[in-house]
Coordinates of C-alpha atoms in Angstrom, one line a residue:
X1 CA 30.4 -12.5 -22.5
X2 CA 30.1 -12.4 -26.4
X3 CA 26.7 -11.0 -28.0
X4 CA 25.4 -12.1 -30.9
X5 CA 23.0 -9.3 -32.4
X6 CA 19.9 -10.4 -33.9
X7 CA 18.9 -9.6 -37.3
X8 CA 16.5 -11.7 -39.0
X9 CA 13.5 -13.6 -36.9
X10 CA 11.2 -16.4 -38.1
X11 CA 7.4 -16.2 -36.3
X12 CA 5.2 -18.2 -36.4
X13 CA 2.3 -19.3 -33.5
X14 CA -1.1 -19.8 -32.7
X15 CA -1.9 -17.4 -30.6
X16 CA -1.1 -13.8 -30.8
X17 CA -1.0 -12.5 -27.1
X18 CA 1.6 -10.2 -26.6
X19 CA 2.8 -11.0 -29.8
X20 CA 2.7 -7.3 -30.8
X21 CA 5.2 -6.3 -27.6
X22 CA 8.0 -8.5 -29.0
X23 CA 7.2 -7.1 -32.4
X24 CA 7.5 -3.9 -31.4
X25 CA 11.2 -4.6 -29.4
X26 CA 11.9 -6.2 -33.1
X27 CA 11.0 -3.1 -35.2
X28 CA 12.7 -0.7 -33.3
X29 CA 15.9 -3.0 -33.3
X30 CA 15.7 -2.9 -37.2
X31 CA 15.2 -7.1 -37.3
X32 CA 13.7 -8.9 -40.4
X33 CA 10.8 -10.6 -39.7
X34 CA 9.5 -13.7 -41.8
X35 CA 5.7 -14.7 -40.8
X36 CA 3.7 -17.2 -42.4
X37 CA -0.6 -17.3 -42.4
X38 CA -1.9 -15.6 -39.8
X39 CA 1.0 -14.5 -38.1
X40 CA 1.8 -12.7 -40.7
X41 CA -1.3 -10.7 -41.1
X42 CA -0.7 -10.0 -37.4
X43 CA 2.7 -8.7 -37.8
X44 CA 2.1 -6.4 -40.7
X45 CA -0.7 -4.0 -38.8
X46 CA 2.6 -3.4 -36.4
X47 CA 5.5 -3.8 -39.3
X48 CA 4.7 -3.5 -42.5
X49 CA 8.6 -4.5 -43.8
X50 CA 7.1 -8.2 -42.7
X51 CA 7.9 -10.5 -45.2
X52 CA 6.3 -14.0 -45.8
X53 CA 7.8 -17.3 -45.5
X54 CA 6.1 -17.8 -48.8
X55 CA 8.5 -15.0 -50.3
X56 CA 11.5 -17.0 -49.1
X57 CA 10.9 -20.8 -50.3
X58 CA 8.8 -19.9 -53.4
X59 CA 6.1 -22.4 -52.2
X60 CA 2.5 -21.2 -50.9
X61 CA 1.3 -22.9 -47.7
X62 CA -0.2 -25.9 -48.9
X63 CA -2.7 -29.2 -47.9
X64 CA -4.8 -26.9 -46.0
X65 CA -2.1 -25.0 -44.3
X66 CA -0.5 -28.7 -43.0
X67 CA 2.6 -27.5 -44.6
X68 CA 4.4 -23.9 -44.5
X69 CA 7.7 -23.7 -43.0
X70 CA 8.9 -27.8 -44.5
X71 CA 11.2 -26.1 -46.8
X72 CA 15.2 -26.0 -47.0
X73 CA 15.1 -22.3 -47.8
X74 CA 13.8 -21.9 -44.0
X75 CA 15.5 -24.4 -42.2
X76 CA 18.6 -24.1 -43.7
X77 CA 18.5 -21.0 -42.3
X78 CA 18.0 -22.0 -38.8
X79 CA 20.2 -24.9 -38.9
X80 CA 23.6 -23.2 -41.1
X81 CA 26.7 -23.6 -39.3
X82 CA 27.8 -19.9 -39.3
X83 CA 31.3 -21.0 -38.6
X84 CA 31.7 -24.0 -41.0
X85 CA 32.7 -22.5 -44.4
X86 CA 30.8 -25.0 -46.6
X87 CA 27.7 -23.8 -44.8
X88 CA 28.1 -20.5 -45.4
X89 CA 28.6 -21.0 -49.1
X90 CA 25.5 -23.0 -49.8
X91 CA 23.7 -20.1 -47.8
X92 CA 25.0 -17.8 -50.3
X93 CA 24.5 -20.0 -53.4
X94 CA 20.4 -21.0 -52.6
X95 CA 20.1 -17.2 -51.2
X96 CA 19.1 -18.6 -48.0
X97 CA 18.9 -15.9 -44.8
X98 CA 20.5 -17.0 -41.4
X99 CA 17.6 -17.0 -38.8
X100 CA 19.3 -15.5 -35.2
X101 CA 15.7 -15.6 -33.5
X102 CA 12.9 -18.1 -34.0
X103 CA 9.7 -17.5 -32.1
X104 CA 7.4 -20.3 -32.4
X105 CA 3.5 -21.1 -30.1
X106 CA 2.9 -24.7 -31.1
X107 CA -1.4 -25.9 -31.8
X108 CA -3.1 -26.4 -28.4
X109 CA -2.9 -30.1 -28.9
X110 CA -3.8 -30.4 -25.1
X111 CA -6.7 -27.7 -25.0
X112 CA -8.3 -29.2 -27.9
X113 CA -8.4 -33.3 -26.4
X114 CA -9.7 -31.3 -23.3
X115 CA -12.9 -29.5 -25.2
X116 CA -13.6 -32.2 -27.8
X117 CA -13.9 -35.6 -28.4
X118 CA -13.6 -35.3 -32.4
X119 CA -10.6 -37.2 -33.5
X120 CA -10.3 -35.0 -36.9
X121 CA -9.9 -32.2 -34.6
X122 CA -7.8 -33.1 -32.5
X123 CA -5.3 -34.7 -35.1
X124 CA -5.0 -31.2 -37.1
X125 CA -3.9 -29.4 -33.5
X126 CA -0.6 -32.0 -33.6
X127 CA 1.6 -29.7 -34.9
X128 CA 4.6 -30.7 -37.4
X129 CA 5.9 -27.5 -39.0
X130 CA 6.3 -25.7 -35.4
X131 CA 7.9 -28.4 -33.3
X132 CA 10.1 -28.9 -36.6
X133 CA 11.0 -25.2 -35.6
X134 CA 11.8 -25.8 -32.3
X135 CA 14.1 -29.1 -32.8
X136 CA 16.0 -27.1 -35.4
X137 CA 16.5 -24.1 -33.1
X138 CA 17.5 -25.4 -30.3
X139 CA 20.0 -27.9 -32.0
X140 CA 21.8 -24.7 -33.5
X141 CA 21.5 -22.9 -29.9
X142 CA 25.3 -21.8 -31.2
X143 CA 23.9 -19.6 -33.4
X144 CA 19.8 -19.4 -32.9
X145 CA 18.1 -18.4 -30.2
X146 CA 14.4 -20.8 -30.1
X147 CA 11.6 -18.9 -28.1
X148 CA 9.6 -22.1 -27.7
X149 CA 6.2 -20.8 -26.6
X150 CA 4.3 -17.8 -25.3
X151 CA 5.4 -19.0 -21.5
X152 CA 8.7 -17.4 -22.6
X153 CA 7.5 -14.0 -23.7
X154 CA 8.5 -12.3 -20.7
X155 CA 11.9 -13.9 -19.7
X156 CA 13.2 -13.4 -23.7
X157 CA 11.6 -9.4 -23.7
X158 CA 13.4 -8.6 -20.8
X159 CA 16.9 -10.6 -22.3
X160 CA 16.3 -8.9 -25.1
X161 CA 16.1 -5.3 -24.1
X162 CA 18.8 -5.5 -21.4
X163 CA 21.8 -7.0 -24.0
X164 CA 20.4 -4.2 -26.3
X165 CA 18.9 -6.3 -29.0
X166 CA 21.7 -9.2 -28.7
X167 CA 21.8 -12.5 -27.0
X168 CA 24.6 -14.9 -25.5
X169 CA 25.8 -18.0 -26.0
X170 CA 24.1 -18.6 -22.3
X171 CA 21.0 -17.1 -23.1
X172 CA 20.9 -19.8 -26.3
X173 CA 21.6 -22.8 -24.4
X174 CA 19.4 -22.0 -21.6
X175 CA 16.3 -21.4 -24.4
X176 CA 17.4 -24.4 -25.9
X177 CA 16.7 -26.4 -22.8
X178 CA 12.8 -25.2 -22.9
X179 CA 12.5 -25.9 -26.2
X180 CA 13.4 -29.5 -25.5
X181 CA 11.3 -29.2 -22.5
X182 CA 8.4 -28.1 -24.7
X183 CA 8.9 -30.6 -27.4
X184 CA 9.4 -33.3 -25.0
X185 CA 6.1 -32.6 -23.4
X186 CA 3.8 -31.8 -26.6
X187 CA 4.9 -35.4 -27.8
X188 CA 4.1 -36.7 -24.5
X189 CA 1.0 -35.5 -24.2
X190 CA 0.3 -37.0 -27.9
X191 CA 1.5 -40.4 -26.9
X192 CA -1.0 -40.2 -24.0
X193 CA -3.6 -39.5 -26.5
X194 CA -3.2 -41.7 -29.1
X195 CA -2.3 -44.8 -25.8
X196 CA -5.7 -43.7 -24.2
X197 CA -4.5 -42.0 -21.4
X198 CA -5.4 -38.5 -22.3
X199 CA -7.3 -37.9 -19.0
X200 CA -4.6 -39.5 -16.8
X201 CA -2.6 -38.3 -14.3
X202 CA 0.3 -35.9 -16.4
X203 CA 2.9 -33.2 -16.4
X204 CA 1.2 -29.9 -17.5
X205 CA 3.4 -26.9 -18.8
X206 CA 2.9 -24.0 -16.7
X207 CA 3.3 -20.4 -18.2
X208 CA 6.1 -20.0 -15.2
X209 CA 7.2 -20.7 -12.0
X210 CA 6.1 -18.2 -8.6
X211 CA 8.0 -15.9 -11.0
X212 CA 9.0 -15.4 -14.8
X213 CA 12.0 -17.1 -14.7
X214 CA 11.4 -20.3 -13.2
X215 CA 10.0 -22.7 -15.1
X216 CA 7.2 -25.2 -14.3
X217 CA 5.2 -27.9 -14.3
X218 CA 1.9 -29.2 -12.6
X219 CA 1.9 -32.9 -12.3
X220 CA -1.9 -34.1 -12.1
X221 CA -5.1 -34.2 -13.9
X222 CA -7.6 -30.6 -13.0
X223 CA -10.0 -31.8 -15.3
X224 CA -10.5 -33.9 -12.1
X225 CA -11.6 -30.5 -10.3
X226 CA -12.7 -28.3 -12.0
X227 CA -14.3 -27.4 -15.5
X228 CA -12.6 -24.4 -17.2
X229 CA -15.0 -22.2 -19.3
X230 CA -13.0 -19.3 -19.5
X231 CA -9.7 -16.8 -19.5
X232 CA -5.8 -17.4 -19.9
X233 CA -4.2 -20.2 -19.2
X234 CA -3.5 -21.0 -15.1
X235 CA -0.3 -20.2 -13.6
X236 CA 1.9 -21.9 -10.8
X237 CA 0.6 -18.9 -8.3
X238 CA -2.8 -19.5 -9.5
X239 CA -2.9 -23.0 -9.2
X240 CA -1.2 -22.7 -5.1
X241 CA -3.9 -19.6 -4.6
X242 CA -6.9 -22.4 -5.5
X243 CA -5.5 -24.9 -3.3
X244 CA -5.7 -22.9 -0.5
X245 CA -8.6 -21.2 -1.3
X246 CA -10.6 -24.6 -1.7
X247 CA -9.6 -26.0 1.0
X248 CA -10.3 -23.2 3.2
X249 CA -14.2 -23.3 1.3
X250 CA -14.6 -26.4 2.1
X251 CA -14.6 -25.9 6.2
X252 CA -17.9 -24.0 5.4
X253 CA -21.4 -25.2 4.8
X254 CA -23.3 -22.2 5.1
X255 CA -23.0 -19.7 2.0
X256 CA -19.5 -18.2 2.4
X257 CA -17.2 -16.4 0.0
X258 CA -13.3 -16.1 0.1
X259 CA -10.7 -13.6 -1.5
X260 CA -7.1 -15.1 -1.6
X261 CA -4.0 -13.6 -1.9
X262 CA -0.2 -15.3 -2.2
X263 CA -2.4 -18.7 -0.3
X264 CA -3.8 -16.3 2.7
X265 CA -7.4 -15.4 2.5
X266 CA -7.8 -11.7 2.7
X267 CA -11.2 -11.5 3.2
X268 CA -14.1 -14.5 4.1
X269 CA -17.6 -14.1 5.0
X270 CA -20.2 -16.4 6.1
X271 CA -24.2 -14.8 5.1
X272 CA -27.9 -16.0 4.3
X273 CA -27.2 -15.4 0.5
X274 CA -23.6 -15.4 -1.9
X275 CA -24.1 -11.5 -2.5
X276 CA -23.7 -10.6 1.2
X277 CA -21.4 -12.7 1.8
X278 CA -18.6 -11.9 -0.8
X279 CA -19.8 -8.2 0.1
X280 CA -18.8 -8.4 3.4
X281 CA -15.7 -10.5 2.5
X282 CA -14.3 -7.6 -0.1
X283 CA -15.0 -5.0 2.6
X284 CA -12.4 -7.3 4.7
X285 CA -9.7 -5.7 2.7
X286 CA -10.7 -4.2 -0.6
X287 CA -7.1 -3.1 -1.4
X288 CA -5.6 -6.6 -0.9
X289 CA -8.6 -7.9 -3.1
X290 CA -7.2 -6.2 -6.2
X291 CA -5.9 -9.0 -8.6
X292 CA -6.9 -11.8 -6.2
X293 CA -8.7 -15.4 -6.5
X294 CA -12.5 -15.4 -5.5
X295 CA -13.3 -18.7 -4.2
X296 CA -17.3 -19.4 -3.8
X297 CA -19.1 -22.3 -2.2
X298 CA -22.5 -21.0 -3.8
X299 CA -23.4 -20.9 -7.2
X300 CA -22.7 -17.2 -8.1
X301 CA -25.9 -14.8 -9.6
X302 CA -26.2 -12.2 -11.4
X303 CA -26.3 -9.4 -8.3
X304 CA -23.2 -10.8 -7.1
X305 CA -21.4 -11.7 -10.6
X306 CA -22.7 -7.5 -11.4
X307 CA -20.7 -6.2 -7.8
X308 CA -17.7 -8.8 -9.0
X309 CA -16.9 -7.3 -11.9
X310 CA -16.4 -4.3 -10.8
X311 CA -12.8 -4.6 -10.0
X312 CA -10.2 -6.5 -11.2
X313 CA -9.6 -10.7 -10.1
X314 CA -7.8 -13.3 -11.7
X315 CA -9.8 -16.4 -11.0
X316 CA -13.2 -17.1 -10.0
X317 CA -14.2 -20.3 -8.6
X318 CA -17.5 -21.9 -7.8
X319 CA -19.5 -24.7 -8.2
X320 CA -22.1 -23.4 -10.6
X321 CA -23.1 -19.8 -12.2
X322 CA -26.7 -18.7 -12.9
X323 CA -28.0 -18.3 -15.9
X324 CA -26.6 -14.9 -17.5
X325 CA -23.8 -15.1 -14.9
X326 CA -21.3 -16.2 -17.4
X327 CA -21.7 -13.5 -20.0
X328 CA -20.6 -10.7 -17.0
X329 CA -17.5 -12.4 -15.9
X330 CA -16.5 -13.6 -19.6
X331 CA -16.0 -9.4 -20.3
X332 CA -12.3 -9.6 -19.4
X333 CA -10.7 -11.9 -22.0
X334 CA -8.0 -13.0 -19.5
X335 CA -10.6 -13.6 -16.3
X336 CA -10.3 -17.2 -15.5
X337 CA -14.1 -18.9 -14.8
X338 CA -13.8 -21.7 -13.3
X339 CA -16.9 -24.3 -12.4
X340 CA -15.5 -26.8 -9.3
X341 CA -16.2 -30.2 -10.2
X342 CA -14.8 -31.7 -6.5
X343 CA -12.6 -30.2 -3.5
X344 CA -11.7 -33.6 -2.5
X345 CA -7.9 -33.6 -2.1
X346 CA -5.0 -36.6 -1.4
X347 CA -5.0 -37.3 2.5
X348 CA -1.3 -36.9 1.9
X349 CA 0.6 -33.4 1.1
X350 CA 4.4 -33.4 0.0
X351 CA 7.0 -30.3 -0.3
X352 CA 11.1 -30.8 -1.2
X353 CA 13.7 -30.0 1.0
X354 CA 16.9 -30.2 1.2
X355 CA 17.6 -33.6 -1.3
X356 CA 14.5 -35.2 -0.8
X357 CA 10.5 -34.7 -0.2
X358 CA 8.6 -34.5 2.8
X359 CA 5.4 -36.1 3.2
X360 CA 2.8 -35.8 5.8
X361 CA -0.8 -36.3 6.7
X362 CA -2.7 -32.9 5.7
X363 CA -4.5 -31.4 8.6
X364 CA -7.9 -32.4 8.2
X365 CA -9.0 -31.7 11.6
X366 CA -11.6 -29.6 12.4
X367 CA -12.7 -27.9 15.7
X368 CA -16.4 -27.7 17.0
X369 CA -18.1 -26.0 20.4
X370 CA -17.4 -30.0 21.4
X371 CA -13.5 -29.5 21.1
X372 CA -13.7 -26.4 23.6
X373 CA -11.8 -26.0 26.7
X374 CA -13.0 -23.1 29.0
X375 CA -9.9 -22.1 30.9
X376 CA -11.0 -18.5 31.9
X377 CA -13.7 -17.7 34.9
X378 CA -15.4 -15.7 32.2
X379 CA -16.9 -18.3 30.0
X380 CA -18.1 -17.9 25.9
X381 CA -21.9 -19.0 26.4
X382 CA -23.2 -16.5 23.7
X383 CA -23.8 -18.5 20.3
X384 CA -22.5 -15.9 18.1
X385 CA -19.7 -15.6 19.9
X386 CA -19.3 -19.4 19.9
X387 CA -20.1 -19.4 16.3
X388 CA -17.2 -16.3 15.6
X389 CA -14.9 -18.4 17.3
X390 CA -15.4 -21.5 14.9
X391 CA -15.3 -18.8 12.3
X392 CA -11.9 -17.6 13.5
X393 CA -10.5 -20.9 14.1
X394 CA -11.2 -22.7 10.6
X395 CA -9.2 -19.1 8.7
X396 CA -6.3 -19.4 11.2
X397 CA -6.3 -22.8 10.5
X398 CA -5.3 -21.8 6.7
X399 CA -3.1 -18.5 6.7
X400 CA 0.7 -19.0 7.1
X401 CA 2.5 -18.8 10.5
X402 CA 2.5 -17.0 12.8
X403 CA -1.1 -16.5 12.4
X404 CA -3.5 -14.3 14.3
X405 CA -7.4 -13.5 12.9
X406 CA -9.9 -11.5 14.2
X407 CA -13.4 -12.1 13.2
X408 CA -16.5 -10.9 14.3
X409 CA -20.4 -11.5 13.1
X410 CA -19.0 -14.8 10.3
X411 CA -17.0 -11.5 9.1
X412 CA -12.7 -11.5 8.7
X413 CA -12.1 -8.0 9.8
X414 CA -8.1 -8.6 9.6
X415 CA -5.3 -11.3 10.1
X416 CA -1.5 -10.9 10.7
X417 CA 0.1 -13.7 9.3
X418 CA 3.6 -15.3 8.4
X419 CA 5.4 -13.2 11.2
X420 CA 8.2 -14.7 13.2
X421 CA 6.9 -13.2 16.5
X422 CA 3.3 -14.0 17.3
X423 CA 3.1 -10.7 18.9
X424 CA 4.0 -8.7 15.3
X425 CA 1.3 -10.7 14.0
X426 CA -1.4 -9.4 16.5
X427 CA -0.4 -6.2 16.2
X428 CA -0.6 -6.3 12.6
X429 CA -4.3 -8.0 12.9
X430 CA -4.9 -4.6 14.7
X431 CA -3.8 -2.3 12.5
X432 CA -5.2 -3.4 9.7
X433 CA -8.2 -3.5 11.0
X434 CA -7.8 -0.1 12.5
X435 CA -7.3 0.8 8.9
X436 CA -10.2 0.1 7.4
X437 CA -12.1 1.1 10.2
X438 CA -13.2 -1.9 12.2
X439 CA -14.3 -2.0 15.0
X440 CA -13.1 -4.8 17.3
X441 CA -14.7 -3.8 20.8
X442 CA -16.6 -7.5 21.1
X443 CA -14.3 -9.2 18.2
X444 CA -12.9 -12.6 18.6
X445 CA -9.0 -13.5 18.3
X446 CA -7.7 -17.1 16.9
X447 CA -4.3 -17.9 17.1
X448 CA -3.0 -21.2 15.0
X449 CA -0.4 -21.8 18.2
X450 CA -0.5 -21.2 22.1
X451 CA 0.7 -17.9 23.6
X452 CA 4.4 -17.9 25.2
X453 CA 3.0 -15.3 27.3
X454 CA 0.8 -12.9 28.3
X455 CA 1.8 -10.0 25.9
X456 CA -1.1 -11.0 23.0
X457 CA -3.6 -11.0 25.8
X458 CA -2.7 -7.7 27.2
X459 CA -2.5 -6.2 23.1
X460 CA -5.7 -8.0 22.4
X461 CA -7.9 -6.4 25.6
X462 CA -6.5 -3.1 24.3
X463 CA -8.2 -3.6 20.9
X464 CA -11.5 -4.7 22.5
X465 CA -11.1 -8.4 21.8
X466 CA -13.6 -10.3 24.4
X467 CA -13.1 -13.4 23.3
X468 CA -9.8 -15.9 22.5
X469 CA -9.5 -19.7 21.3
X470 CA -6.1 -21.1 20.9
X471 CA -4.6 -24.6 21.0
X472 CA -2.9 -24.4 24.6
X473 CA 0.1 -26.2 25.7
X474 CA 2.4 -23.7 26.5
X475 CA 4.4 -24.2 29.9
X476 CA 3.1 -20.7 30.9
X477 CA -0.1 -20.9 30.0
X478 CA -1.5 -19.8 33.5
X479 CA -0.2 -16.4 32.8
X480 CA -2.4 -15.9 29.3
X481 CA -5.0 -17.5 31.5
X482 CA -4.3 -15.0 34.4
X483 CA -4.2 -12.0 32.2
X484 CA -7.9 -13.0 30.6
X485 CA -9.1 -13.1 34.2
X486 CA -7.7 -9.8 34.9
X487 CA -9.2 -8.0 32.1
X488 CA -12.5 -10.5 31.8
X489 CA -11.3 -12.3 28.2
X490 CA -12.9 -15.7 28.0
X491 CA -10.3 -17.9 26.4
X492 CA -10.9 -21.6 25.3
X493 CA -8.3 -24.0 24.4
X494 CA -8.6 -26.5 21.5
X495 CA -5.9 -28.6 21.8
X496 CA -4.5 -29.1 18.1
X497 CA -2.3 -26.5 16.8
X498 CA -2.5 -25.4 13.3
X499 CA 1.0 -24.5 12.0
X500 CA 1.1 -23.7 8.2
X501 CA 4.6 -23.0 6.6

């Protein structure tokens, strides 16, 4: 594979984060960087061998800043032919520097149509100069390589340091495809402005896929759900953490407040008051917590917004914040504060496979003490108990298979989930829970499916558990039913399984 070593960059965005990494990878590889306005003042607190784009062309940015990189002195050095003779002698005659590397972070056209209504704003944030940029590098992927936005900070750092300051004709191409991506999007969402259908349903740009190198894109409108007031911009991750985590909020009516972690809640509480409750749910499994989506169905205060901000969260979700709540959570510039406008979903869910898309109805059912089926002589007559049991049953309902929770007092105390054996997943309920020093003498156990056989009932009477619901239907279900009576478990059956791959 041949390598192509950078050695002169053209940068120029509109927002700086983690600008100064790629900067400092540049500067230690002895690249040239051109900047223009404030890029440029960025870059020189890190490099002071920064030179401007006004340097190069002769020309000062002009019309308000409208036009800085429109010159042939800079695209003509992103679009030379490095193989083509007659190229390379114009270069030479007009003194004109080949670009290798082109970084470019285009206006927030989209974020500004989404926080104003002013047409004068919003026309300055369509960007000419920088998609110019991106067009031109990506056409001469042969011999530029076009960073297209901040989404591709990561993926290009890591390129970059791996190859030694080089990149390949693959690595070009590939970047060349996002660009286009980019590009083809940022007009899109132009059209869609200027044809009326800003708030429509559209194709958002995420900042990657489940990981850095997988692109992505959301397809909808989240205006429609929630308000944004604050932090980065929402990932793919994110955006499957808040779909679980609002539809598992939604089961509850009483103040309750959820932790979620890769779309399985690792800690729920149902209390009186929003404080206790998210409380109680951190204590579920404050090491899981770390870095997690907090999920409210309460307005958040200040007590609780002071006891939140004490460790570190992604998101925050609720459907309204106190006065003075905002100005805690708003302390970490990268939090994202999110006010829920609705948690009314499609009746419809959809996933690929293979060649094609599934599509099914989602599982909107929801069990009460009415949907109860006492099968053991021991039967669940205390209401707490009944009430732990709905608990149980509405988290099982949401964490992946094989899932097994055990609750107690409207508190998750642990849940083994996405095993292959349902047994592994008990056992791993139990020891978590054992590790942060639960105890499940008079717990409840949920499982999403029935019992095979008589193993979980045996594990769960070890750990204490007095009380099981479970769908049913298994063809040996007298022998769970046989081993509750043994050790006096009540056990109910529900009758609708809760599968979730």
């Amino acid at each position: 594979m041949a390598l192509k070593k950078i050695s002169n960059c053209l940068i120029s965005v509109f927002y700086k984060t983690d600008l100064d990494k790629i900067v400092g990878l540049l500067k230690k590889n002895d690249v040239q960087i051109y900047a223009t306005g404030g890029t440029l003042d960025f870059i020189k607190k890190i490099d002071d061998s920064v030179r401007s784009v006004e340097s190069l062309t002769g020309y000062p940015s002009i019309l308000g800043g409208r036009v800085k990189t429109l010159h042939p002195k800079v695209f003509g050095g992103i679009l030379a032919r490095l193989d083509n003779e007659t190229d390379i002698q114009e270069m030479q005659k007009y003194e004109i520097p080949a670009f290798d590397l082109v970084i470019v972070d285009l206006y927030p056209f989209e974020e500004t149509v989404r926080n104003t209504d002013d047409k004068a704003q919003i026309i300055e944030k369509i960007d000419i100069g920088g998609i110019s940029l991106i067009r031109a590098g990506a056409k001469n992927f042969n011999d530029c390589l076009i960073v297209p936005s901040s989404a591709h900070y990561q993926e290009f750092m890591e390129m970059y340091e791996r190859q030694n300051g080089c990149t390949s004709i693959e690595d070009r191409m590939r970047f060349a495809k996002y660009a286009f991506q980019t590009s083809s999007h940022y007009d899109t969402a132009i059209f869609n402005w200027f044809d009326g259908k800003s708030g429509e349903n559209q194709a958002s740009t995420l900042r990657y896929g489940e990981n850095p190198h997988q692109q992505a894109v959301f397809n909808g409108n989240l205006d429609d759900v929630f308000e944004k007031l604050h932090g980065k911009d929402l990932s793919y991750n994110n955006l499957l953490d808040l779909d679980a985590g609002l539809n598992l909020i939604r089961e509850f009516e009483e103040p309750t407040f959820a932790i979620l972690k890769h779309n399985n809640p690792c800690g729920i509480a149902s209390r009186s008051n929003i404080l206790d409750a998210y409380n109680a749910a951190l204590a579920g499994d404050p090491v899981s917590a770390f870095g997690g989506v907090m999920v409210s169905n309460q307005p958040i205060d200040i007590q609780t917004a002071t006891e939140m901000n004490k460790m570190f969260f992604e998101v925050c979700v609720a459907p309204d914040y106190d006065e003075g709540v905002l100005d805690i959570l708003f302390t970490k510039k990268n939090r994202i504060v999110l006010k829920l406008k609705s948690n009314k979903f499609p009746s419809k869910i959809y996933k690929s496979a293979l060649n094609g898309i599934l599509e099914q109805d989602r599982d909107l059912h929801v069990e009460t003490a009415a949907d109860f089926k006492p099968v053991t002589e021991k039967l669940v007559e205390n209401q707490n108990d009944i009430d732990d049991l709905i608990f149980a049953n509405k988290i099982v309902k949401h964490s992946r298979s094989n899932a097994i929770v055990l609750a107690k007092n409207k508190q998750l105390y642990a849940s083994g989930i996405g095993q292959t054996s349902r047994v592994d997943s008990l056992r791993q309920a139990i020891a978590k829970a054992d590790s942060f020093n639960f105890d499940l003498k008079g717990a409840v156990l949920a499982s999403d499916a029935f019992f095979p056989f008589d193993d979980c009932v045996t594990i769960a009477n070890e750990a204490g558990i007095k009380s099981i619901i479970q769908p049913g239907g298994s063809v040996r279900d007298q022998d769970s039913i046989d081993a509750c009576n043994k050790f006096g478990i009540a056990m109910v059956f529900t009758g609708f399984r809760h599968f979730k791959h």
